[in-house]
Structure formats: structure tokens, C-alpha cells
Amino acid sequence: QVQLVESGGGLVQAGGSLRLSCAASGRTFNINSMGWYRQAPGKPRELVAAISSGGSTNYADSVKGRFTISRDNAKNTVYLRMNSLKPEDTAVYYCNAQALVNVEGATRDHWGQGTQVTVSS
């Protein structure tokens, strides 16, 4: 099993910045990609950014140029730096880790408990 603990959420004014952190523990040697998703009230959970073990990144169009995902493999930690925050970024942000479960490449998703990000206008 993989356990994920997030930190860094909070309340910020529009135009401000926050940095989220997510530390993984447990069977971390099987982790391939890590990322951040978010879910606003009444909306489905959506991918914000993801990063592979090799450092390749993927961003939602809505956050490109404003958010940066990074990863410290030695610490099993992934970060999300969020700049130029907008009210529409308000959501619960969830850390995700995809772990390989067999040699065929099947994966299993692990989730953190979520951290609230609120951007006031």
C-alpha cells in the first residue's frame, strides 16, 4: 500500500501563490507517476498536473503557465507550485500516485485525503 499526505492548502487572494506538497510512504518503490487532481463543488474531479518518474510533465490547459509540478524522488514527494491564482482555481486538491502492480504494466491509483484551496476575488 501507498499512503499520501498532502499539505499546503489554504486561503489566498486572487493573483497570489501557494505551494502544495504530497509525501508518499509505504510501498513507494512501485510508484510510477504522481500528480494532482482537483474537484470543485458540483464538478467532476479533474487532472491538474502529473509528472512521471522520469520527469515528464502534463498540465491541464487551464493551469499551463501558472502552475508547476515537480518531484523529489529521493523524498518520494511531489510539489505543485501555483502562481497567479484565480477564483476558479478554488477546489479540493488531491494528490495521486499510480503504482505498478504487475510486470504487464497494470497500475493502481492511490489518493491523498485532499487539501482545500480557496482563492478569493
XYZ file of C-alpha atoms in Angstrom:
121
model
C 0.000 0.000 0.000
C 0.961 3.607 -0.584
C -0.006 6.384 1.798
C -0.138 10.002 0.623
C -0.166 13.021 2.926
C -0.839 16.457 1.471
C -0.102 19.866 2.914
C -0.020 23.498 1.838
C -3.601 24.377 1.028
C -5.317 27.480 2.339
C -6.966 30.780 1.560
C -5.291 33.242 -0.792
C -6.323 36.321 -2.728
C -6.572 36.275 -6.490
C -3.149 36.732 -8.019
C -1.447 35.088 -5.073
C 0.564 31.897 -4.820
C 0.521 28.640 -2.905
C 2.663 25.530 -2.883
C 1.177 22.119 -2.247
C 3.265 19.174 -1.078
C 2.476 15.475 -1.067
C 4.676 12.938 0.693
C 4.352 9.266 -0.169
C 5.177 6.421 2.189
C 4.788 2.655 2.206
C 5.433 0.665 -0.992
C 6.828 3.673 -2.827
C 9.218 1.671 -4.998
C 6.303 0.725 -7.267
C 5.218 4.322 -7.878
C 5.390 5.441 -11.481
C 3.625 8.750 -11.995
C 2.415 11.216 -9.405
C 0.084 14.115 -9.840
C -2.537 16.496 -8.608
C -6.248 16.473 -9.288
C -8.892 18.892 -8.093
C -12.610 18.842 -7.520
C -14.786 21.901 -7.180
C -18.306 21.678 -5.718
C -20.723 20.135 -8.196
C -17.988 19.311 -10.681
C -16.113 16.097 -11.506
C -12.558 15.538 -10.373
C -10.097 16.739 -12.995
C -6.399 16.350 -13.652
C -4.365 19.445 -12.832
C -0.819 18.212 -13.449
C 1.133 14.977 -13.477
C 4.792 14.024 -13.529
C 6.392 10.702 -14.392
C 9.264 9.099 -12.537
C 11.495 10.333 -15.354
C 10.296 13.921 -15.006
C 7.909 14.224 -17.948
C 5.053 16.571 -17.110
C 1.473 17.053 -18.235
C -0.775 20.008 -17.382
C -4.407 20.910 -17.790
C -4.796 23.734 -20.285
C -6.372 25.924 -17.614
C -3.213 25.951 -15.485
C -0.447 25.973 -18.105
C 1.962 28.810 -17.492
C 0.705 29.335 -13.937
C 1.269 26.016 -12.160
C 4.466 23.980 -11.952
C 4.685 20.392 -10.802
C 7.948 18.961 -9.538
C 9.107 15.821 -7.835
C 11.825 14.781 -5.428
C 12.222 11.045 -5.958
C 14.645 10.708 -3.044
C 11.986 12.085 -0.694
C 9.033 10.488 -2.514
C 7.440 13.903 -2.569
C 5.619 15.803 -5.282
C 5.012 19.538 -5.260
C 2.614 21.856 -7.033
C 3.596 25.488 -7.225
C 0.542 27.590 -8.047
C 1.025 31.184 -9.186
C -1.420 33.815 -10.426
C -4.253 32.022 -8.701
C -7.805 32.713 -9.843
C -11.129 32.230 -8.053
C -11.906 29.400 -10.470
C -8.921 27.501 -9.053
C -10.884 27.075 -5.830
C -11.293 23.351 -5.164
C -10.162 20.442 -3.053
C -6.811 19.319 -4.410
C -5.968 15.626 -4.259
C -2.576 14.024 -4.594
C -2.429 10.923 -6.779
C 0.168 8.202 -7.159
C -0.005 5.480 -9.784
C 1.781 2.328 -8.688
C 2.654 -0.595 -10.908
C 1.041 -3.820 -9.750
C 2.463 -6.365 -12.186
C 5.009 -6.838 -14.957
C 2.314 -6.350 -17.585
C 2.102 -2.700 -16.596
C -1.222 -2.657 -14.782
C -1.434 0.222 -12.323
C -3.351 1.088 -9.207
C -4.302 4.607 -8.136
C -3.669 5.846 -4.617
C -5.157 9.079 -3.286
C -4.462 11.551 -0.546
C -7.143 12.930 1.733
C -7.350 16.228 -0.130
C -6.464 19.789 0.800
C -8.711 22.807 0.318
C -7.522 25.696 -1.825
C -9.711 28.796 -1.755
C -8.979 31.825 -3.920
C -10.886 34.967 -3.058
C -11.641 37.652 -5.624
